[in-house]
PDB file of C-alpha atoms and ligand atoms in Angstrom:
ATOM      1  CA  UNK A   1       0.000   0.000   0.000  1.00  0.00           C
ATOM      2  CA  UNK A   2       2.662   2.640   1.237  1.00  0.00           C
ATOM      3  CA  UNK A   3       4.899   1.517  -1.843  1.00  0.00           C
ATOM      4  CA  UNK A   4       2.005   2.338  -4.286  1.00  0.00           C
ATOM      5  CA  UNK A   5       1.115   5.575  -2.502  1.00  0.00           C
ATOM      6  CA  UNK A   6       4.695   6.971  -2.116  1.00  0.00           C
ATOM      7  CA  UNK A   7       5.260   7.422  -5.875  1.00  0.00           C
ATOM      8  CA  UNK A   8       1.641   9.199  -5.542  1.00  0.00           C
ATOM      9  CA  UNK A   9       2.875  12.023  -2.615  1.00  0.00           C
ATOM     10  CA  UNK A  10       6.311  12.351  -5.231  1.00  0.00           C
ATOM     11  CA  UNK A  11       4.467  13.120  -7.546  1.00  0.00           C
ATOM     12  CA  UNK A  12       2.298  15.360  -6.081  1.00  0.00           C
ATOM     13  CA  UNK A  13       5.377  17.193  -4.276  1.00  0.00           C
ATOM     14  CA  UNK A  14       6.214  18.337  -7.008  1.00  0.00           C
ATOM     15  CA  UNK A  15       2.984  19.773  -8.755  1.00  0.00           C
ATOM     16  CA  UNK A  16       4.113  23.536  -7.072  1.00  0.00           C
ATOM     17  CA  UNK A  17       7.608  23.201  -9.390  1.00  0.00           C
ATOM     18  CA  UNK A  18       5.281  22.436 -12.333  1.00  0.00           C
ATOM     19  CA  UNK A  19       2.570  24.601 -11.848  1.00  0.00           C
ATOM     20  CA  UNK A  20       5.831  27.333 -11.606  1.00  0.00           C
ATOM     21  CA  UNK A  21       7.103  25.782 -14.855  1.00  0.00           C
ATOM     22  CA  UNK A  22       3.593  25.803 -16.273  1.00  0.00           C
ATOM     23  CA  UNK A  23       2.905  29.708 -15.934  1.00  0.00           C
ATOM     24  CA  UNK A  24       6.503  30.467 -16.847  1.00  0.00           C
ATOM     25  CA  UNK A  25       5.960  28.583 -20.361  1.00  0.00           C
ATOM     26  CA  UNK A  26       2.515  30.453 -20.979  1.00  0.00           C
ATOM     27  CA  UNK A  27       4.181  33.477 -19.825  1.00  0.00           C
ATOM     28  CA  UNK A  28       1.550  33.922 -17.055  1.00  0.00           C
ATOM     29  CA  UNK A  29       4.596  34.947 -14.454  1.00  0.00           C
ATOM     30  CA  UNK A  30       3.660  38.897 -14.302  1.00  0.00           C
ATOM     31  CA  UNK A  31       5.777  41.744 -14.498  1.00  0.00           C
ATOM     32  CA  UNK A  32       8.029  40.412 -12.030  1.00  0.00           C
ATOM     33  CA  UNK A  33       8.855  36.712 -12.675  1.00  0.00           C
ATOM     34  CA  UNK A  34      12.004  36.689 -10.405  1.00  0.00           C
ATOM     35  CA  UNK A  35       9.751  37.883  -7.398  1.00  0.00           C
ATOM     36  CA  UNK A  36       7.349  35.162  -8.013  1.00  0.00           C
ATOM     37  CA  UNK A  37       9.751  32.321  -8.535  1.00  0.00           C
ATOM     38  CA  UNK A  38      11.183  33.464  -5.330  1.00  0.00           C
ATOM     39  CA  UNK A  39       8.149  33.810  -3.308  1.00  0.00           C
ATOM     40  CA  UNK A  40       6.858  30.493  -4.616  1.00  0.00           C
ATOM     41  CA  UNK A  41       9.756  28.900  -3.807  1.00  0.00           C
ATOM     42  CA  UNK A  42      10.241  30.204  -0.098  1.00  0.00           C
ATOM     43  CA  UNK A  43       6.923  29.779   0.462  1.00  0.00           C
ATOM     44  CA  UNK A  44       6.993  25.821  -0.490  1.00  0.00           C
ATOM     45  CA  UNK A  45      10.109  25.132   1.562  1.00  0.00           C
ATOM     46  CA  UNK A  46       9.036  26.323   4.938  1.00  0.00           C
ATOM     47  CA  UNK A  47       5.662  24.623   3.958  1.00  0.00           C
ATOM     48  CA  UNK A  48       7.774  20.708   3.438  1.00  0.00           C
ATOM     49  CA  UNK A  49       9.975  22.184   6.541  1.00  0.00           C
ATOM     50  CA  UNK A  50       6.370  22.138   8.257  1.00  0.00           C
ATOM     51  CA  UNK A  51       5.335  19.137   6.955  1.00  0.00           C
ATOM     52  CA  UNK A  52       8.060  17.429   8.155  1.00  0.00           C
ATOM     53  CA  UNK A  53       7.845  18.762  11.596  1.00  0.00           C
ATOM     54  CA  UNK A  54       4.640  17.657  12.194  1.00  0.00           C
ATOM     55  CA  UNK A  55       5.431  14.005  10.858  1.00  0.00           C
ATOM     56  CA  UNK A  56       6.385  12.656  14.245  1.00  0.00           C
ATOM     57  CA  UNK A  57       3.644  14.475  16.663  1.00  0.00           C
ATOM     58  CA  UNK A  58       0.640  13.034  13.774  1.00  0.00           C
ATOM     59  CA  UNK A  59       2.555   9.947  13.604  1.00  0.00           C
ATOM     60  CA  UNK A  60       2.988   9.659  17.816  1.00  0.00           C
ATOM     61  CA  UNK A  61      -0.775  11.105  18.085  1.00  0.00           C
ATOM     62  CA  UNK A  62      -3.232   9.155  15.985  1.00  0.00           C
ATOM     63  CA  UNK A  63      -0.639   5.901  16.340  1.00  0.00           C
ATOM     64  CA  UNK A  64      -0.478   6.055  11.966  1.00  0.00           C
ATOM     65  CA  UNK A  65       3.085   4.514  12.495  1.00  0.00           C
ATOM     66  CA  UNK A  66       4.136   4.004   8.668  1.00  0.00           C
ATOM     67  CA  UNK A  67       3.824   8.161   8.343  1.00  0.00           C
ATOM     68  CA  UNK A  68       7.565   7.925   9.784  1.00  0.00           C
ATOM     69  CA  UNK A  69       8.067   6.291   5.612  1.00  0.00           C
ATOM     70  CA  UNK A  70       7.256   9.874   4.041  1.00  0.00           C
ATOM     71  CA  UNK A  71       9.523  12.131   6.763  1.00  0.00           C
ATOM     72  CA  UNK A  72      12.743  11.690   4.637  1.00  0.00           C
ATOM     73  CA  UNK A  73      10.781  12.685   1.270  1.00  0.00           C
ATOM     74  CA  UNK A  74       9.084  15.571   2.833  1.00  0.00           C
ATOM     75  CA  UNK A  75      12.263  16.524   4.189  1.00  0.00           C
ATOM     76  CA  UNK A  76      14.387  16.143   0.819  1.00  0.00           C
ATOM     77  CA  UNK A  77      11.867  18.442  -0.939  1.00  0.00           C
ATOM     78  CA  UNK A  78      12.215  21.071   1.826  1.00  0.00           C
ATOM     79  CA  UNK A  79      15.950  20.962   0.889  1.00  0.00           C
ATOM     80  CA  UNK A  80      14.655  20.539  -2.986  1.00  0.00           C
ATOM     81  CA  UNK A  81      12.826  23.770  -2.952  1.00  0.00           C
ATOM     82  CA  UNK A  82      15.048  25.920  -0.254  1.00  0.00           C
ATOM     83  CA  UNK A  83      17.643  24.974  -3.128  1.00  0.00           C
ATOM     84  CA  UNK A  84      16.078  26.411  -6.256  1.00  0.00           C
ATOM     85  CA  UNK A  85      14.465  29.113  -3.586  1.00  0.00           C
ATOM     86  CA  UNK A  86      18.627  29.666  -3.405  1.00  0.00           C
ATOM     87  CA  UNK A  87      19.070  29.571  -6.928  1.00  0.00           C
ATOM     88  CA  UNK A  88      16.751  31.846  -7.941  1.00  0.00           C
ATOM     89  CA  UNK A  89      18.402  34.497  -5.840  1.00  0.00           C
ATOM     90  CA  UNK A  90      22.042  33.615  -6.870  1.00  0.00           C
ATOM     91  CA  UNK A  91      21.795  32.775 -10.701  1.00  0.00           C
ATOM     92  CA  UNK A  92      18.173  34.786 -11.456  1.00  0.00           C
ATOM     93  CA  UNK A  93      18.799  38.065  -9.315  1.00  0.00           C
ATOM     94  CA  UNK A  94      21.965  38.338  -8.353  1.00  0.00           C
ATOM     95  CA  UNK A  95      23.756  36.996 -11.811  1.00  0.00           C
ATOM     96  CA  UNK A  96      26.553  34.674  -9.860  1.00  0.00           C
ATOM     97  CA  UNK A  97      28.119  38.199  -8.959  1.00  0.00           C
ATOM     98  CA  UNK A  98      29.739  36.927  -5.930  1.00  0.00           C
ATOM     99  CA  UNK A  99      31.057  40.239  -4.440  1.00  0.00           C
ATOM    100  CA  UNK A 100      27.093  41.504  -3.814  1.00  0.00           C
ATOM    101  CA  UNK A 101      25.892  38.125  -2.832  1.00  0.00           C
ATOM    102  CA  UNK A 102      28.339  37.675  -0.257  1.00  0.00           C
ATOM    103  CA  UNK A 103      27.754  42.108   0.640  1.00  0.00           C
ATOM    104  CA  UNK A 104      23.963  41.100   0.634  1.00  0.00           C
ATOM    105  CA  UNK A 105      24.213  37.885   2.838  1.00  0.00           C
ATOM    106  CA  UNK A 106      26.131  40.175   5.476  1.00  0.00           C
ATOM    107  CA  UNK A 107      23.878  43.258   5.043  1.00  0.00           C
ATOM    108  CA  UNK A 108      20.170  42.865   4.870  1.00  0.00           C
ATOM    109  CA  UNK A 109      19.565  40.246   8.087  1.00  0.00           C
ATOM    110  CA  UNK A 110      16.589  38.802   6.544  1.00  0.00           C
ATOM    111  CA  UNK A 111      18.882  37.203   4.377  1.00  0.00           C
ATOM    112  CA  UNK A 112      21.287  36.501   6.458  1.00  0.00           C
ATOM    113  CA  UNK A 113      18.528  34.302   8.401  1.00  0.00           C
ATOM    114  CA  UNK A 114      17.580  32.764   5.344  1.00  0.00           C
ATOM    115  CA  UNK A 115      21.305  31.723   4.565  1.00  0.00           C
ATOM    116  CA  UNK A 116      21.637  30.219   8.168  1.00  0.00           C
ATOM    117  CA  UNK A 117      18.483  28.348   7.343  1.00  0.00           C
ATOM    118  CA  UNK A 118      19.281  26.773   4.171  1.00  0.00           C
ATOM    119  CA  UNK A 119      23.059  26.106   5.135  1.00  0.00           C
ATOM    120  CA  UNK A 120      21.578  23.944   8.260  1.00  0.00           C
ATOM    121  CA  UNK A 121      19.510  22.002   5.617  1.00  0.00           C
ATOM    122  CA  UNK A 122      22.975  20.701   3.611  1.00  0.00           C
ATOM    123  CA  UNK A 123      24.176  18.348   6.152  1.00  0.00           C
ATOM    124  CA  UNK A 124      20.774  16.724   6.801  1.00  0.00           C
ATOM    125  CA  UNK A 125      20.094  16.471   3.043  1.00  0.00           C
ATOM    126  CA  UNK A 126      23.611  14.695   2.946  1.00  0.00           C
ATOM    127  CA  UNK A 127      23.105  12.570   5.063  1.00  0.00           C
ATOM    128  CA  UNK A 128      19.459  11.280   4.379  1.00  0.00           C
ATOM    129  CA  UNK A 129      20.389   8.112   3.283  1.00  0.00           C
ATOM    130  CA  UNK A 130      20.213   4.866   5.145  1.00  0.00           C
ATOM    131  CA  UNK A 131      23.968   4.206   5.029  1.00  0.00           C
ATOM    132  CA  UNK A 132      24.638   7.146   6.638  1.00  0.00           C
ATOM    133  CA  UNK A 133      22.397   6.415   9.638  1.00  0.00           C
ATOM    134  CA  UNK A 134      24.447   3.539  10.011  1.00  0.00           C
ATOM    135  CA  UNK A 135      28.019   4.930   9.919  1.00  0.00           C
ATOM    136  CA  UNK A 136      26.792   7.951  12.527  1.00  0.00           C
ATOM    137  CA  UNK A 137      24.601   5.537  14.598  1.00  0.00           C
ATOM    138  CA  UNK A 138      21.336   6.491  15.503  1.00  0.00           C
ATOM    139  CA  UNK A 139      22.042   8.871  18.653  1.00  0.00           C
ATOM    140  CA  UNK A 140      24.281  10.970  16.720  1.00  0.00           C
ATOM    141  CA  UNK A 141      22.205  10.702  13.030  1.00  0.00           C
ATOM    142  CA  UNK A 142      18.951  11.600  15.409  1.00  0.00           C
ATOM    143  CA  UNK A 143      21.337  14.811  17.186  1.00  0.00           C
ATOM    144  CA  UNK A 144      22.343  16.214  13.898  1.00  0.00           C
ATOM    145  CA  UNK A 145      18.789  15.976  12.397  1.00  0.00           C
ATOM    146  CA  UNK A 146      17.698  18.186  15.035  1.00  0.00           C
ATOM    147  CA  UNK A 147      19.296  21.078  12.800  1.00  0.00           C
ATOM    148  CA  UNK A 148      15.815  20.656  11.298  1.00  0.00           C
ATOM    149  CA  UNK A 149      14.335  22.720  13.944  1.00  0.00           C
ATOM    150  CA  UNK A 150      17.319  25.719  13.848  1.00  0.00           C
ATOM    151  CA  UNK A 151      16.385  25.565  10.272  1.00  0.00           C
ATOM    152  CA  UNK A 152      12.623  25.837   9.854  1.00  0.00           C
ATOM    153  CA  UNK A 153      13.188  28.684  13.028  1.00  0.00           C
ATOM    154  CA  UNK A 154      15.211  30.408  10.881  1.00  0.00           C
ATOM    155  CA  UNK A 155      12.931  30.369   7.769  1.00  0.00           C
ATOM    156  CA  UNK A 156      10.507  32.119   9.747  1.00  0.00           C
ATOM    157  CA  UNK A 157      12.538  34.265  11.154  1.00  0.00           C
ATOM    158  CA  UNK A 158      13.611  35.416   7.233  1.00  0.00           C
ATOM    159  CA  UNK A 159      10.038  35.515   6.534  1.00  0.00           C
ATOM    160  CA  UNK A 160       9.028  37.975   9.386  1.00  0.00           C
ATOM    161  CA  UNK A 161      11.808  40.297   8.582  1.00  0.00           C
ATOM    162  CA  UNK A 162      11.115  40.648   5.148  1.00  0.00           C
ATOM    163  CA  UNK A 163       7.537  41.654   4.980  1.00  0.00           C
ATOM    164  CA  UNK A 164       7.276  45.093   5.120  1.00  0.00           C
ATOM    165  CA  UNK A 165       3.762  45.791   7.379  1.00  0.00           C
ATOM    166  CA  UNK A 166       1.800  42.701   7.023  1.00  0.00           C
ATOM    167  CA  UNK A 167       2.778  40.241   9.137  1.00  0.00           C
ATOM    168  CA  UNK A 168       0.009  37.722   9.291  1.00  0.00           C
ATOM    169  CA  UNK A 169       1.380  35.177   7.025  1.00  0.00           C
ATOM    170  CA  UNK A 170       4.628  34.760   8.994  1.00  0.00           C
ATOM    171  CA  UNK A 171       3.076  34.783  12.190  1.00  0.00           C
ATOM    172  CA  UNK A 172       0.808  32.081  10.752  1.00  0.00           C
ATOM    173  CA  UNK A 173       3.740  29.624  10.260  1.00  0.00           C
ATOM    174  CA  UNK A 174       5.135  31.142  13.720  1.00  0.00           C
ATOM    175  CA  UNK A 175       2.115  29.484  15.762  1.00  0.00           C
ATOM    176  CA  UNK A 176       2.293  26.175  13.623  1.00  0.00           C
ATOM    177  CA  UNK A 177       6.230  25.881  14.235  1.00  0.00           C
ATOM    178  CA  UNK A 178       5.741  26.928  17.939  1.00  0.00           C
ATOM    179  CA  UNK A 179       2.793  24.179  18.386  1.00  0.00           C
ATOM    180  CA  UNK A 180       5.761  21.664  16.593  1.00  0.00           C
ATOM    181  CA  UNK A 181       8.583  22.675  18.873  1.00  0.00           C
ATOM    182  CA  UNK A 182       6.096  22.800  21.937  1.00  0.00           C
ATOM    183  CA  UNK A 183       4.775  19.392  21.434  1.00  0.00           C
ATOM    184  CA  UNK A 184       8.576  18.020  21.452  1.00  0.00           C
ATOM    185  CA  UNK A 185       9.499  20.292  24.568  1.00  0.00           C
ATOM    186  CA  UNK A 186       6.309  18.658  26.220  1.00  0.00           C
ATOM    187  CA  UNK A 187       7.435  15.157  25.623  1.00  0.00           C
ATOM    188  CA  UNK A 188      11.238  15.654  26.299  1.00  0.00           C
ATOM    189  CA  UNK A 189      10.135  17.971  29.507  1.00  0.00           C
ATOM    190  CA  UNK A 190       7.347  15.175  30.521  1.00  0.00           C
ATOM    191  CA  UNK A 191       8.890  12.223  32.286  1.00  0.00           C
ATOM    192  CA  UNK A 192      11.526  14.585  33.987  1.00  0.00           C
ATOM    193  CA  UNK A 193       9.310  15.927  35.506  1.00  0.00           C
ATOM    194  CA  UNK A 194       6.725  13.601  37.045  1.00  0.00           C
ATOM    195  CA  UNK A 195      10.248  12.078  37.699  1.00  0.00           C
ATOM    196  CA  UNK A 196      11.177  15.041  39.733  1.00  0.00           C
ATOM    197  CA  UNK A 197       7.589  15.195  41.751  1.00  0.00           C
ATOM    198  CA  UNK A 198       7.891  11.113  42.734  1.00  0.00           C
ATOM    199  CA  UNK A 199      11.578  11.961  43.703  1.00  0.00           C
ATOM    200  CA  UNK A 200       9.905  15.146  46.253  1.00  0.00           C
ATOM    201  CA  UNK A 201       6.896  13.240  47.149  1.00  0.00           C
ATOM    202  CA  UNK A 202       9.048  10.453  48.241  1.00  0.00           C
ATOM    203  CA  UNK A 203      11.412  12.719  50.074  1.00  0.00           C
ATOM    204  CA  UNK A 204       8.489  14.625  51.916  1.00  0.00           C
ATOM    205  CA  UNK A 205       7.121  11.043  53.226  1.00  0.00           C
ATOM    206  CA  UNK A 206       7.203  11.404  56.613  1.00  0.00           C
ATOM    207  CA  UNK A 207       9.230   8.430  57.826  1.00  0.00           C
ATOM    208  CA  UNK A 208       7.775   6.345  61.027  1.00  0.00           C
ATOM    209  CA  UNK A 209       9.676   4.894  63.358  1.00  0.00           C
ATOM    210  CA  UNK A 210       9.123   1.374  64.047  1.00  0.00           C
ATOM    211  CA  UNK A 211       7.572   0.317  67.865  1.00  0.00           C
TER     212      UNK A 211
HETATM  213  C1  HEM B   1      15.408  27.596   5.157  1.00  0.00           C
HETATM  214  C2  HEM B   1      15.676  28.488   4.215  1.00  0.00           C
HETATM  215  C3  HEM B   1      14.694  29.487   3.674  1.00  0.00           C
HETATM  216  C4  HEM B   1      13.328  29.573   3.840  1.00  0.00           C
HETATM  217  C5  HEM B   1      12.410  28.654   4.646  1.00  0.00           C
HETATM  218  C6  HEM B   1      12.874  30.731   3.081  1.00  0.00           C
HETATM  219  C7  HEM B   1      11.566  31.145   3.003  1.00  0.00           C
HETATM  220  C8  HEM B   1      11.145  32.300   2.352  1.00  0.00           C
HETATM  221  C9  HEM B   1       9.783  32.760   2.315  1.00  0.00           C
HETATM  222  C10 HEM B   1       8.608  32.050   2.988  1.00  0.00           C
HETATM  223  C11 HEM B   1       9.766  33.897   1.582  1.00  0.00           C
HETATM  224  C12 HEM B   1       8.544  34.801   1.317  1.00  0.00           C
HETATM  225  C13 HEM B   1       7.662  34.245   0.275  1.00  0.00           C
HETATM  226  C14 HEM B   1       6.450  35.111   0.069  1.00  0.00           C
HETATM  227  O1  HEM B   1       6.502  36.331   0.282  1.00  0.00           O
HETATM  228  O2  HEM B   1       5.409  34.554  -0.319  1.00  0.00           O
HETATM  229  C15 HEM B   1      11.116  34.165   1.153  1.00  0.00           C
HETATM  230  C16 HEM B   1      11.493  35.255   0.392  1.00  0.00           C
HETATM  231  C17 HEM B   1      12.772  35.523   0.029  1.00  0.00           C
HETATM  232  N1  HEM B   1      13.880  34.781   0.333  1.00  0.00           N
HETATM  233 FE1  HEM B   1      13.930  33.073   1.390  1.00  0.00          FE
HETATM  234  N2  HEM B   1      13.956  31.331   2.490  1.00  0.00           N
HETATM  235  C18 HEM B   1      15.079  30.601   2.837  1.00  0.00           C
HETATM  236  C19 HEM B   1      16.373  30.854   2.431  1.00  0.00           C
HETATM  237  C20 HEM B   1      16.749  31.907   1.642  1.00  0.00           C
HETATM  238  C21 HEM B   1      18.083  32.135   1.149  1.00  0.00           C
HETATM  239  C22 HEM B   1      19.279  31.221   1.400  1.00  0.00           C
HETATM  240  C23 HEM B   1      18.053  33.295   0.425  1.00  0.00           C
HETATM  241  C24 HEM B   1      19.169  33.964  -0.302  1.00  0.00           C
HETATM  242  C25 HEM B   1      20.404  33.952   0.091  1.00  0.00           C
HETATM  243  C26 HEM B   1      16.693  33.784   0.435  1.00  0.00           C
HETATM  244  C27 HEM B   1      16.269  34.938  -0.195  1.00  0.00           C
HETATM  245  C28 HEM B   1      14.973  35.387  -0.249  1.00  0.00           C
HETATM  246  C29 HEM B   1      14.547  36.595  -0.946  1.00  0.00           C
HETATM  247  C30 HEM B   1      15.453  37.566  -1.716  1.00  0.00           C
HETATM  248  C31 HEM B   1      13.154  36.688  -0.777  1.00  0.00           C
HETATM  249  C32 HEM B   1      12.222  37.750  -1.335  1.00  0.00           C
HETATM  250  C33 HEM B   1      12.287  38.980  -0.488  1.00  0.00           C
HETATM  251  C34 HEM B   1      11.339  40.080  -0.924  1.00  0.00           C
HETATM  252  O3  HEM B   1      10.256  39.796  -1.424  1.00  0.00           O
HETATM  253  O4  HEM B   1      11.714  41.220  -0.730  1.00  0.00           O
HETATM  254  N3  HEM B   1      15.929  32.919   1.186  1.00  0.00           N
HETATM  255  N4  HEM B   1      11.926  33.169   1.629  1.00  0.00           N
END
């Protein structure tokens, strides 16, 4: 079932790239095409960074175990679109002209966020693969993963610092990243600390002396 559907959600990742390719080929792009590559493309990778995210709380929630099969795609096309997201700016805007890329990136914050945020994605996309969870083990493949959530913090950080007065759409994928990190804080905080009230209810026992 899961092998039959995967090829399905591929697919279907990909339908903003080709609705993008779509209007560029019937010239539908508007007077700024660069702008709305760009916005298209940001928008789609915070929205697979997202996805992503919210794999393991579904998954760990509603017990649909075999979600944990789709994390690595969702998470590859995060990386997928944060790279042509990069591209656009690099090759479509900037030219490849190194010296203002590199004046930009330390400049204008919002894209030094956005840098930070898409670096953090290289190593995870690297190391994706099954092989490499075995040569790092599955502590340390697990630890370095967790650059996922400097990453998709950073993407909305880049997102709220760019928009000029409207701020509603970052602040929308804000709440949804904070109710992501929250739910992991909640289960890593949990057991530490009804571990910590057993531990000072059995302390606080008052201790009778035998007859
Ligand atoms: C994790 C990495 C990143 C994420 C999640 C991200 C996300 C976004 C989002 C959501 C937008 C706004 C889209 C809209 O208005 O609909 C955006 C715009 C933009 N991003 Fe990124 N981005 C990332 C990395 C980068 C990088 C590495 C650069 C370039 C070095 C970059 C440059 C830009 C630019 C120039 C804009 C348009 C700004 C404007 O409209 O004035 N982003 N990005």
């Amino acid at each position: 079932m899961i092998r039959k559907f995967k090829p399905v959600v591929f697919l279907a990742c990909l339908i903003p790239l080709a609705l993008l390719g779509w209007k560029a080929y019937s010239g539908a792009l508007g007077a700024n095409p660069i702008e709305v590559i760009t916005h298209a493309t940001g928008d789609w990778t915070i929205r697979f960074l997202l996805i992503t995210l919210a794999i393991t709380p579904i998954r760990k929630l509603t017990g649909r175990l075999w979600l944990i099969r789709y994390r690595r795609m969702f998470g590859l096309f995060a990386f997928f679109y944060a790279t042509l997201h990069f591209l656009t700016y690099i090759w479509l805007d900037k030219f490849f002209d190194l010296h203002e890329m590199l004046h930009d990136i330390a400049k204008r914050k919002f894209i030094t966020v956005g840098f930070t945020g898409f670096v953090l994605l290289i190593p995870l996309a690297l190391t994706s693969t099954t092989g490499w969870i075995r040569r790092l083990g599955g502590k340390r493949w697990q630890a370095l993963h967790r650059l996922i959530y400097f990453s998709a913090i950073a993407g909305v950080i880049h997102y709220w610092w760019l928009v000029k007065a409207d701020i509603r759409e970052p602040l929308k994928y804000a709440a949804i990243l904070a109710v992501l990190l929250g739910y992991r804080i909640a289960v890593w905080a949990g057991p530490k600390m009804s571990a910590n009230k057993a531990k000072s209810l059995r302390e606080s026992r008052v201790e009778v002396p035998e007859a």
